[in-house]
mmCIF file of C-alpha atoms and ligand atoms in Angstrom:
data_model
loop_
_atom_site.group_PDB
_atom_site.id
_atom_site.type_symbol
_atom_site.label_atom_id
_atom_site.label_comp_id
_atom_site.label_asym_id
_atom_site.label_seq_id
_atom_site.Cartn_x
_atom_site.Cartn_y
_atom_site.Cartn_z
ATOM 1 C CA MET A 1 109.828 105.610 90.755
ATOM 2 C CA LEU A 2 108.758 102.028 91.978
ATOM 3 C CA THR A 3 109.986 99.455 94.254
ATOM 4 C CA ASN A 4 109.508 95.619 94.232
ATOM 5 C CA LEU A 5 110.162 95.051 90.711
ATOM 6 C CA TRP A 6 113.101 93.447 88.938
ATOM 7 C CA TYR A 7 115.531 96.256 86.982
ATOM 8 C CA VAL A 8 118.556 95.819 84.675
ATOM 9 C CA ALA A 9 121.513 96.986 86.693
ATOM 10 C CA GLU A 10 124.055 96.514 83.799
ATOM 11 C CA TRP A 11 125.320 94.520 81.137
ATOM 12 C CA SER A 12 126.492 90.985 81.755
ATOM 13 C CA LYS A 13 129.873 92.030 80.046
ATOM 14 C CA ALA A 14 130.591 95.139 81.929
ATOM 15 C CA VAL A 15 131.003 93.058 85.437
ATOM 16 C CA LYS A 16 133.972 91.183 85.319
ATOM 17 C CA ASP A 17 136.651 90.644 88.317
ATOM 18 C CA LYS A 18 136.207 94.229 89.841
ATOM 19 C CA PRO A 19 133.452 95.724 91.914
ATOM 20 C CA VAL A 20 131.050 98.009 89.335
ATOM 21 C CA ARG A 21 128.676 100.849 90.997
ATOM 22 C CA VAL A 22 125.384 101.302 89.020
ATOM 23 C CA LYS A 23 122.817 103.834 90.066
ATOM 24 C CA LEU A 24 119.289 102.865 90.163
ATOM 25 C CA LEU A 25 116.019 104.194 91.681
ATOM 26 C CA GLY A 26 118.234 107.252 92.948
ATOM 27 C CA GLN A 27 120.706 104.901 95.127
ATOM 28 C CA ASN A 28 124.027 103.297 94.621
ATOM 29 C CA PHE A 29 124.663 99.811 94.341
ATOM 30 C CA VAL A 30 127.846 97.577 93.881
ATOM 31 C CA LEU A 31 127.801 94.408 91.822
ATOM 32 C CA PHE A 32 130.343 91.913 92.026
ATOM 33 C CA ARG A 33 131.117 88.401 90.901
ATOM 34 C CA ASP A 34 131.829 85.525 93.073
ATOM 35 C CA LYS A 35 134.599 82.895 91.993
ATOM 36 C CA ALA A 36 131.976 80.608 90.655
ATOM 37 C CA GLY A 37 130.744 83.778 88.302
ATOM 38 C CA LYS A 38 127.619 84.555 90.091
ATOM 39 C CA VAL A 39 126.836 88.083 90.208
ATOM 40 C CA ASN A 40 126.003 89.835 93.790
ATOM 41 C CA CYS A 41 124.438 93.033 94.590
ATOM 42 C CA LEU A 42 124.520 95.028 97.704
ATOM 43 C CA SER A 43 124.219 98.708 98.906
ATOM 44 C CA ASP A 44 126.993 100.774 98.027
ATOM 45 C CA VAL A 45 127.435 102.126 101.334
ATOM 46 C CA CYS A 46 129.711 100.618 104.042
ATOM 47 C CA ILE A 47 127.984 100.961 107.288
ATOM 48 C CA HIS A 48 131.358 101.158 109.336
ATOM 49 C CA ARG A 49 132.484 104.951 108.151
ATOM 50 C CA GLY A 50 130.309 105.249 104.861
ATOM 51 C CA GLY A 51 132.842 103.774 102.345
ATOM 52 C CA SER A 52 131.998 102.960 98.517
ATOM 53 C CA LEU A 53 132.488 99.353 98.379
ATOM 54 C CA SER A 54 132.257 99.626 94.312
ATOM 55 C CA LYS A 55 135.684 101.356 94.839
ATOM 56 C CA GLY A 56 137.086 98.358 96.806
ATOM 57 C CA TRP A 57 138.134 94.671 95.528
ATOM 58 C CA THR A 58 136.564 91.386 95.544
ATOM 59 C CA THR A 59 138.646 88.912 97.910
ATOM 60 C CA ASP A 60 139.339 85.196 98.536
ATOM 61 C CA ARG A 61 136.221 84.708 100.813
ATOM 62 C CA ASN A 62 133.955 85.478 97.784
ATOM 63 C CA CYS A 63 133.397 89.140 99.429
ATOM 64 C CA VAL A 64 133.733 92.674 98.161
ATOM 65 C CA ALA A 65 136.289 94.718 100.582
ATOM 66 C CA CYS A 66 135.572 98.270 101.480
ATOM 67 C CA PRO A 67 138.763 100.442 100.163
ATOM 68 C CA TYR A 68 138.658 102.508 103.540
ATOM 69 C CA HIS A 69 139.336 99.966 106.243
ATOM 70 C CA GLY A 70 139.090 96.662 104.268
ATOM 71 C CA TRP A 71 135.928 95.152 105.776
ATOM 72 C CA GLU A 72 134.648 92.353 103.800
ATOM 73 C CA PHE A 73 131.226 91.925 102.612
ATOM 74 C CA ASP A 74 129.335 88.643 101.622
ATOM 75 C CA ALA A 75 126.738 88.026 98.713
ATOM 76 C CA GLU A 76 124.049 88.507 101.807
ATOM 77 C CA GLY A 77 125.737 91.981 102.712
ATOM 78 C CA LYS A 78 126.755 90.227 106.019
ATOM 79 C CA VAL A 79 130.729 91.211 107.121
ATOM 80 C CA GLN A 80 133.099 88.190 107.374
ATOM 81 C CA PHE A 81 136.170 89.783 108.150
ATOM 82 C CA ILE A 82 137.467 93.189 109.654
ATOM 83 C CA PRO A 83 141.317 93.453 109.462
ATOM 84 C CA SER A 84 141.889 95.787 112.430
ATOM 85 C CA ARG A 85 140.456 92.818 114.695
ATOM 86 C CA GLY A 86 142.204 90.102 113.042
ATOM 87 C CA GLU A 87 141.188 86.596 111.884
ATOM 88 C CA GLY A 88 138.607 84.703 114.046
ATOM 89 C CA ALA A 89 137.781 87.860 115.941
ATOM 90 C CA PRO A 90 133.947 88.425 116.501
ATOM 91 C CA ILE A 91 131.995 90.433 113.804
ATOM 92 C CA PRO A 92 129.094 92.717 115.326
ATOM 93 C CA GLU A 93 125.865 91.637 114.575
ATOM 94 C CA ARG A 94 124.786 94.921 113.056
ATOM 95 C CA ALA A 95 127.647 94.654 110.527
ATOM 96 C CA ARG A 96 125.173 93.816 107.818
ATOM 97 C CA ILE A 97 124.129 95.858 104.606
ATOM 98 C CA ASP A 98 121.144 95.055 102.116
ATOM 99 C CA ALA A 99 121.596 92.570 99.543
ATOM 100 C CA TYR A 100 119.361 92.176 96.438
ATOM 101 C CA PRO A 101 118.582 88.878 94.509
ATOM 102 C CA THR A 102 120.242 88.625 90.935
ATOM 103 C CA GLU A 103 119.652 86.798 87.850
ATOM 104 C CA GLU A 104 121.596 86.916 84.348
ATOM 105 C CA ARG A 105 119.079 87.275 81.338
ATOM 106 C CA TYR A 106 119.352 87.989 77.686
ATOM 107 C CA GLY A 107 123.038 89.510 78.311
ATOM 108 C CA MET A 108 121.862 91.659 81.392
ATOM 109 C CA ILE A 109 122.244 91.508 85.160
ATOM 110 C CA TRP A 110 118.808 91.676 86.706
ATOM 111 C CA VAL A 111 118.293 92.757 90.125
ATOM 112 C CA PHE A 112 115.262 92.554 92.364
ATOM 113 C CA LEU A 113 114.848 95.856 93.993
ATOM 114 C CA GLY A 114 112.460 95.166 96.991
ATOM 115 C CA ASP A 115 111.377 93.316 99.901
ATOM 116 C CA LEU A 116 108.795 90.861 98.422
ATOM 117 C CA PRO A 117 109.802 86.850 99.020
ATOM 118 C CA GLU A 118 110.575 85.012 96.004
ATOM 119 C CA GLU A 119 107.032 83.612 95.390
ATOM 120 C CA GLU A 120 105.269 87.164 95.329
ATOM 121 C CA ARG A 121 107.656 88.973 92.567
ATOM 122 C CA TYR A 122 106.503 89.268 89.090
ATOM 123 C CA PRO A 123 108.820 87.492 86.702
ATOM 124 C CA ILE A 124 111.515 89.069 84.450
ATOM 125 C CA PRO A 125 109.623 89.088 80.971
ATOM 126 C CA GLU A 126 110.046 86.453 78.470
ATOM 127 C CA PHE A 127 112.513 87.147 75.585
ATOM 128 C CA PRO A 128 112.755 83.273 74.056
ATOM 129 C CA GLU A 129 114.009 84.961 70.813
ATOM 130 C CA TYR A 130 117.250 86.031 72.485
ATOM 131 C CA ASP A 131 118.344 82.395 73.079
ATOM 132 C CA ASP A 132 117.272 80.883 69.846
ATOM 133 C CA LYS A 133 120.362 81.899 67.930
ATOM 134 C CA ALA A 134 119.617 79.563 65.372
ATOM 135 C CA ASN A 135 116.542 81.629 64.099
ATOM 136 C CA TRP A 136 117.563 85.099 65.384
ATOM 137 C CA ARG A 137 120.482 87.683 65.351
ATOM 138 C CA ALA A 138 120.780 89.906 68.401
ATOM 139 C CA VAL A 139 122.453 93.319 68.698
ATOM 140 C CA GLU A 140 123.107 95.261 71.750
ATOM 141 C CA VAL A 141 122.090 98.936 71.995
ATOM 142 C CA ASP A 142 122.471 101.203 75.303
ATOM 143 C CA TYR A 143 120.815 104.644 75.310
ATOM 144 C CA ASN A 144 120.636 107.310 78.412
ATOM 145 C CA TRP A 145 117.839 109.903 78.386
ATOM 146 C CA THR A 146 116.701 113.010 79.962
ATOM 147 C CA GLY A 147 113.435 111.954 81.170
ATOM 148 C CA SER A 148 111.764 109.725 83.488
ATOM 149 C CA VAL A 149 111.200 106.042 83.151
ATOM 150 C CA ASP A 150 106.949 106.477 83.093
ATOM 151 C CA ARG A 151 107.699 108.828 80.013
ATOM 152 C CA VAL A 152 110.135 106.758 78.327
ATOM 153 C CA VAL A 153 107.975 103.712 78.612
ATOM 154 C CA GLU A 154 104.621 105.461 77.638
ATOM 155 C CA ASN A 155 106.848 106.789 74.318
ATOM 156 C CA GLY A 156 108.122 103.265 73.619
ATOM 157 C CA ILE A 157 104.197 102.056 73.200
ATOM 158 C CA ASP A 158 102.938 105.072 71.807
ATOM 159 C CA ILE A 159 102.027 104.465 67.955
ATOM 160 C CA ALA A 160 100.584 107.760 67.021
ATOM 161 C CA HIS A 161 103.916 109.589 67.353
ATOM 162 C CA THR A 162 105.647 107.364 64.941
ATOM 163 C CA ALA A 163 104.193 109.062 61.955
ATOM 164 C CA PHE A 164 105.635 112.470 63.582
ATOM 165 C CA VAL A 165 108.594 111.578 64.999
ATOM 166 C CA HIS A 166 110.448 109.007 63.025
ATOM 167 C CA PRO A 167 110.595 109.822 59.388
ATOM 168 C CA GLY A 168 111.560 106.049 58.830
ATOM 169 C CA PHE A 169 108.586 104.848 60.112
ATOM 170 C CA GLY A 170 105.782 106.808 58.817
ATOM 171 C CA TYR A 171 104.112 109.511 56.835
ATOM 172 C CA GLN A 172 102.436 112.363 58.755
ATOM 173 C CA GLU A 173 99.572 112.219 56.180
ATOM 174 C CA MET A 174 98.797 108.622 57.085
ATOM 175 C CA ALA A 175 98.415 109.062 60.616
ATOM 176 C CA ASP A 176 94.684 108.617 60.857
ATOM 177 C CA LYS A 177 95.293 105.312 58.621
ATOM 178 C CA ASN A 178 97.266 103.750 61.689
ATOM 179 C CA GLU A 179 94.829 101.807 63.877
ATOM 180 C CA ILE A 180 95.028 100.098 67.086
ATOM 181 C CA LEU A 181 93.240 96.414 66.350
ATOM 182 C CA LYS A 182 93.369 95.463 69.790
ATOM 183 C CA VAL A 183 94.313 96.025 73.432
ATOM 184 C CA ASP A 184 95.133 93.267 76.098
ATOM 185 C CA ARG A 185 96.285 93.727 79.465
ATOM 186 C CA GLY A 186 96.818 91.720 82.703
ATOM 187 C CA GLU A 187 98.085 92.577 86.236
ATOM 188 C CA TYR A 188 101.647 94.078 85.239
ATOM 189 C CA TRP A 189 101.722 93.994 81.471
ATOM 190 C CA GLY A 190 99.801 95.150 78.306
ATOM 191 C CA SER A 191 100.006 94.315 74.787
ATOM 192 C CA SER A 192 98.568 95.964 71.426
ATOM 193 C CA ASP A 193 98.130 94.926 67.978
ATOM 194 C CA ASN A 194 98.129 97.479 65.573
ATOM 195 C CA VAL A 195 98.515 98.308 61.744
ATOM 196 C CA LEU A 196 100.891 101.112 60.366
ATOM 197 C CA TYR A 197 101.740 102.228 56.651
ATOM 198 C CA PRO A 198 105.384 103.145 56.875
ATOM 199 C CA PRO A 199 108.058 104.252 54.135
ATOM 200 C CA GLN A 200 110.145 101.754 52.689
ATOM 201 C CA LEU A 201 112.934 100.584 54.991
ATOM 202 C CA GLU A 202 116.141 101.756 54.597
ATOM 203 C CA GLY A 203 119.510 100.230 54.990
ATOM 204 C CA ASN A 204 121.574 96.922 54.441
ATOM 205 C CA PHE A 205 123.125 98.303 51.736
ATOM 206 C CA GLY A 206 119.813 99.017 49.973
ATOM 207 C CA LEU A 207 118.599 95.629 50.215
ATOM 208 C CA MET A 208 115.626 96.445 52.502
ATOM 209 C CA LYS A 209 113.770 98.321 49.985
ATOM 210 C CA LEU A 210 113.378 95.263 47.955
ATOM 211 C CA PHE A 211 111.102 93.681 50.831
ATOM 212 C CA ARG A 212 108.393 96.036 51.164
ATOM 213 C CA ALA A 213 106.552 98.441 49.237
ATOM 214 C CA ASP A 214 106.026 101.937 50.098
ATOM 215 C CA LYS A 215 102.914 102.339 52.498
ATOM 216 C CA ALA A 216 102.353 98.636 52.760
ATOM 217 C CA ALA A 217 100.208 97.432 55.805
ATOM 218 C CA THR A 218 102.660 96.694 58.684
ATOM 219 C CA TYR A 219 101.787 94.616 61.790
ATOM 220 C CA VAL A 220 103.640 96.110 64.899
ATOM 221 C CA THR A 221 102.697 94.648 68.188
ATOM 222 C CA PRO A 222 104.174 97.098 71.489
ATOM 223 C CA ALA A 223 103.935 95.321 74.634
ATOM 224 C CA PHE A 224 105.169 96.958 78.292
ATOM 225 C CA TYR A 225 105.733 94.986 81.677
ATOM 226 C CA LEU A 226 106.020 96.719 84.949
ATOM 227 C CA PRO A 227 109.097 94.369 85.893
ATOM 228 C CA GLY A 228 112.293 95.933 84.331
ATOM 229 C CA HIS A 229 110.126 98.327 82.950
ATOM 230 C CA CYS A 230 110.200 96.817 79.823
ATOM 231 C CA VAL A 231 108.863 97.263 76.525
ATOM 232 C CA ARG A 232 108.829 94.596 73.433
ATOM 233 C CA LEU A 233 108.207 96.200 69.743
ATOM 234 C CA HIS A 234 107.534 93.256 67.546
ATOM 235 C CA ILE A 235 107.596 94.558 64.073
ATOM 236 C CA LYS A 236 106.635 91.972 61.162
ATOM 237 C CA VAL A 237 108.316 93.655 57.974
ATOM 238 C CA ASN A 238 106.348 91.100 55.582
ATOM 239 C CA SER A 239 105.549 87.381 55.707
ATOM 240 C CA TRP A 240 108.853 86.139 56.667
ATOM 241 C CA MET A 241 110.992 89.052 58.063
ATOM 242 C CA GLU A 242 110.538 90.219 61.555
ATOM 243 C CA MET A 243 112.416 92.017 64.190
ATOM 244 C CA ILE A 244 111.972 92.428 67.887
ATOM 245 C CA ILE A 245 113.232 95.395 69.889
ATOM 246 C CA PHE A 246 113.548 94.247 73.571
ATOM 247 C CA ASP A 247 114.508 97.081 75.945
ATOM 248 C CA ALA A 248 114.591 97.283 79.731
ATOM 249 C CA ASN A 249 114.376 100.652 80.792
ATOM 250 C CA THR A 250 116.120 101.493 84.223
ATOM 251 C CA PRO A 251 115.294 104.497 86.069
ATOM 252 C CA ILE A 252 118.647 105.819 87.614
ATOM 253 C CA ASP A 253 116.974 108.969 89.199
ATOM 254 C CA GLU A 254 113.817 110.595 88.549
ATOM 255 C CA ASN A 255 114.739 112.134 85.747
ATOM 256 C CA THR A 256 117.175 109.890 83.847
ATOM 257 C CA THR A 257 116.917 106.446 82.605
ATOM 258 C CA ARG A 258 119.017 104.230 80.925
ATOM 259 C CA SER A 259 117.504 101.760 78.228
ATOM 260 C CA PHE A 260 119.230 98.398 77.706
ATOM 261 C CA ALA A 261 117.915 97.316 74.275
ATOM 262 C CA VAL A 262 118.293 94.094 72.454
ATOM 263 C CA GLN A 263 117.283 94.065 68.927
ATOM 264 C CA VAL A 264 116.781 90.769 67.267
ATOM 265 C CA ARG A 265 115.928 89.936 63.413
ATOM 266 C CA ASN A 266 115.174 87.024 61.581
ATOM 267 C CA PHE A 267 116.468 87.936 58.551
ATOM 268 C CA PHE A 268 120.161 89.135 57.084
ATOM 269 C CA LYS A 269 121.858 87.070 60.191
ATOM 270 C CA TRP A 270 125.410 87.512 58.878
ATOM 271 C CA PRO A 271 127.313 89.799 61.284
ATOM 272 C CA ILE A 272 128.189 92.418 58.431
ATOM 273 C CA PHE A 273 124.543 93.454 58.934
ATOM 274 C CA ASP A 274 125.083 94.066 62.884
ATOM 275 C CA ASN A 275 126.461 97.652 62.707
ATOM 276 C CA GLY A 276 123.536 99.001 60.230
ATOM 277 C CA ALA A 277 120.817 97.067 62.869
ATOM 278 C CA LYS A 278 122.707 98.723 65.761
ATOM 279 C CA LYS A 279 122.881 102.312 64.098
ATOM 280 C CA ARG A 280 118.971 102.249 63.001
ATOM 281 C CA THR A 281 117.847 101.301 66.633
ATOM 282 C CA LYS A 282 120.042 104.011 68.052
ATOM 283 C CA LYS A 283 119.022 106.413 65.440
ATOM 284 C CA VAL A 284 115.119 105.637 66.465
ATOM 285 C CA PHE A 285 115.931 106.078 70.368
ATOM 286 C CA GLY A 286 117.786 109.281 69.615
ATOM 287 C CA GLU A 287 114.593 110.798 67.633
ATOM 288 C CA ASP A 288 112.455 109.762 70.748
ATOM 289 C CA GLY A 289 115.127 110.950 73.372
ATOM 290 C CA ASP A 290 114.749 114.547 72.035
ATOM 291 C CA ILE A 291 111.061 114.545 72.328
ATOM 292 C CA VAL A 292 111.110 113.172 75.819
ATOM 293 C CA ALA A 293 113.966 115.439 77.267
ATOM 294 C CA GLU A 294 111.530 118.247 76.503
ATOM 295 C CA LEU A 295 108.253 117.144 78.094
ATOM 296 C CA SER A 296 106.522 118.886 80.669
ATOM 297 C CA PRO A 297 106.342 117.840 83.343
ATOM 298 C CA ASN A 298 109.496 115.564 83.206
ATOM 299 C CA TYR A 299 107.116 112.710 84.882
ATOM 300 C CA LEU A 300 104.112 111.306 84.287
ATOM 301 C CA PRO A 301 101.249 113.358 86.207
ATOM 302 C CA GLU A 302 99.460 111.365 88.595
ATOM 303 C CA SER A 303 96.326 113.202 87.992
ATOM 304 C CA LEU A 304 95.579 113.157 84.117
ATOM 305 C CA GLU A 305 92.867 116.163 84.661
ATOM 306 C CA HIS A 306 95.800 118.415 82.901
ATOM 307 C CA GLU A 307 95.943 116.152 79.846
ATOM 308 C CA VAL A 308 93.363 115.310 76.982
ATOM 309 C CA SER A 309 93.435 112.259 75.351
ATOM 310 C CA VAL A 310 91.836 110.272 72.669
ATOM 311 C CA GLU A 311 90.986 106.895 71.449
ATOM 312 C CA GLN A 312 94.570 106.552 70.073
ATOM 313 C CA ASP A 313 96.065 106.627 73.337
ATOM 314 C CA LYS A 314 93.954 103.845 74.887
ATOM 315 C CA PHE A 315 97.256 101.669 74.970
ATOM 316 C CA MET A 316 99.355 104.255 76.969
ATOM 317 C CA GLY A 317 96.102 104.337 79.287
ATOM 318 C CA ALA A 318 96.539 100.614 80.031
ATOM 319 C CA TRP A 319 100.140 101.416 80.985
ATOM 320 C CA ARG A 320 99.160 104.546 83.017
ATOM 321 C CA MET A 321 96.350 102.399 84.795
ATOM 322 C CA ILE A 322 98.719 99.536 85.656
ATOM 323 C CA ARG A 323 101.200 101.874 86.821
ATOM 324 C CA ARG A 324 98.624 103.670 89.226
ATOM 325 C CA LYS A 325 97.217 100.748 90.544
ATOM 326 C CA HIS A 326 100.441 99.538 92.051
ATOM 327 C CA ILE A 327 101.023 103.017 93.688
ATOM 328 C CA GLU A 328 97.686 103.245 95.033
ATOM 329 C CA GLU A 329 96.916 99.801 96.115
ATOM 330 C CA LYS A 330 100.229 98.502 96.726
ATOM 331 C CA GLY A 331 102.237 101.300 98.048
ATOM 332 C CA TRP A 332 105.213 100.706 95.794
ATOM 333 C CA LYS A 333 106.373 104.528 95.065
ATOM 334 C CA ILE A 334 109.198 106.211 96.285
ATOM 335 C CA ASP A 335 108.373 109.414 97.947
ATOM 336 C CA THR A 336 111.568 111.147 96.608
ATOM 337 C CA LYS A 337 109.694 114.503 98.026
ATOM 338 C CA ALA A 338 110.066 113.427 101.747
ATOM 339 C CA MET A 339 113.652 112.544 101.097
ATOM 340 C CA LYS A 340 114.637 115.839 99.673
ATOM 341 C CA PRO A 341 115.109 117.642 103.243
ATOM 342 C CA PHE A 342 117.863 114.906 103.936
ATOM 343 C CA GLU A 343 119.852 115.450 100.935
ATOM 344 C CA GLY A 344 123.640 115.046 101.938
ATOM 345 C CA GLU A 345 122.665 114.267 105.396
ATOM 346 C CA LYS A 346 121.329 110.821 105.529
ATOM 347 C CA VAL A 347 121.544 107.742 103.347
ATOM 348 C CA PHE A 348 118.724 105.683 102.748
ATOM 349 C CA THR A 349 118.377 101.960 100.977
ATOM 350 C CA ILE A 350 115.834 100.001 99.003
ATOM 351 C CA PRO A 351 114.292 97.790 101.566
ATOM 352 C CA SER A 352 115.849 94.059 100.523
ATOM 353 C CA PRO A 353 114.344 90.513 101.146
ATOM 354 C CA GLY A 354 116.763 90.395 104.202
ATOM 355 C CA ARG A 355 114.831 92.856 106.182
ATOM 356 C CA ARG A 356 111.363 91.356 105.616
ATOM 357 C CA ALA A 357 112.988 87.844 106.987
ATOM 358 C CA ASN A 358 114.708 89.621 110.050
ATOM 359 C CA PRO A 359 112.053 92.322 111.214
ATOM 360 C CA HIS A 360 113.497 92.964 114.572
ATOM 361 C CA PHE A 361 117.190 93.265 113.409
ATOM 362 C CA LYS A 362 118.705 96.602 114.075
ATOM 363 C CA TRP A 363 119.588 97.964 110.344
ATOM 364 C CA ALA A 364 122.223 100.880 110.588
ATOM 365 C CA LEU A 365 120.349 102.552 107.501
ATOM 366 C CA ASP A 366 116.779 103.459 107.246
ATOM 367 C CA THR A 367 114.972 102.755 103.744
ATOM 368 C CA VAL A 368 113.437 105.147 101.439
ATOM 369 C CA PRO A 369 110.334 106.208 102.375
ATOM 370 C CA LEU A 370 107.433 105.109 100.237
ATOM 371 C CA VAL A 371 104.093 106.935 99.424
ATOM 372 C CA PRO A 372 101.329 105.456 101.575
ATOM 373 C CA PRO A 373 98.548 103.272 99.541
ATOM 374 C CA LYS A 374 95.127 104.694 99.373
ATOM 375 C CA ARG A 375 92.930 102.659 101.527
ATOM 376 C CA ARG A 376 90.005 103.126 99.278
ATOM 377 C CA SER A 377 89.937 101.857 95.860
ATOM 378 C CA VAL A 378 90.578 104.391 92.853
ATOM 379 C CA PRO A 379 87.592 106.811 92.548
ATOM 380 C CA ALA A 380 85.577 106.230 89.559
ATOM 381 C CA GLN A 381 86.436 109.851 88.235
ATOM 382 C CA ALA A 382 90.001 109.037 88.540
ATOM 383 C CA LYS A 383 89.387 106.243 87.146
ATOM 384 C CA ASP A 384 87.784 107.759 84.057
ATOM 385 C CA SER A 385 90.960 109.863 83.610
ATOM 386 C CA THR A 386 93.114 106.990 81.856
ATOM 387 C CA GLU A 387 90.319 106.334 79.286
ATOM 388 C CA PRO A 388 89.846 108.373 76.436
ATOM 389 C CA GLU A 389 87.432 111.227 76.268
ATOM 390 C CA SER A 390 84.823 110.563 73.599
ATOM 391 C CA VAL A 391 85.612 111.795 70.271
HETATM 392 S S1 LIG B 401 134.131 102.534 105.716
HETATM 393 FE FE1 LIG B 401 134.468 100.664 104.872
HETATM 394 S S2 LIG B 401 135.659 99.799 106.263
HETATM 395 FE FE2 LIG B 401 135.443 101.264 107.284
HETATM 396 FE FE1 LIG B 402 109.395 106.289 69.039
#
């Protein structure tokens, strides 16, 4: 699991006037709205006696109150009021917890879980179709996986599995016809153009069958983004019908992932077609979920010596390489093994921007250990392991 990225913590509609607990990167956080409607995110551990702020309430001071002794924490994680000391009494300087930047986009609450200053953060991926209500109709789908986020993202961009895992999307005998036309990649993203030959589409009261012939060439563009561990899958059904599935994949812990998915379509935009769109999207997630839950190991192997790749896996190789660069060169990976001996004895938090801005402040809680970056660049042999073997 990686720090220093934006992740989706919850749907916007799920956070109203009460604090809400979310778990990300193995840690608990509280989300709460202030009176202006802005969402705030704090570590869910009160530094007084360990109360869970998400079980408390929001207050007139625009704070969240701890349910144990009523201490009130503001949007920056600073204590503003200690009821047992009374109004106006000084607050101990160390009475502060980590607070994280938030944004609301695409009906989702995004939280930046790391300590990078604003100008160094990778942006939240673009999804302009979501806001273009005149041309696109959106439905939301939630899916919980047993599986690490790395495997989930890899599954989302894997074209070769469609012929086997999704009967609605491929024929096994056409597996060798599917083709990767192009792969592009940047510092924190990758995109690939592909052509597939799927069966006719089902659904929408049988209407979909009319719009694409069986095994017609269909252009599909999957893309991945490190921020949000997002996958964007653009499907050109025919010359005028398109759909996009945009999903943010949130690591709840090492082996649990929650997908916040929005599917948009530029056809049949009436609400009567929404339920079918949701059902079909959820079915596809379910087909993938059954496979991902059984993968061994559950996480992506750091060394690929124990796997064999072929030409058709090269886009997945791009994902692995970009992810690994951020582990080995930037040191963003949480060292969960180093935390295991402390289970139940010690609370860790994800470092927040406030920590970097106040390096001499004596924070009550320690931050999660990170796997140290490797000083030298990736050795040639390891580099090659993400590339397909010659075939
Ligand atoms: S534990 Fe939170 S106020 Fe005491
Ligand atoms: Fe799939």
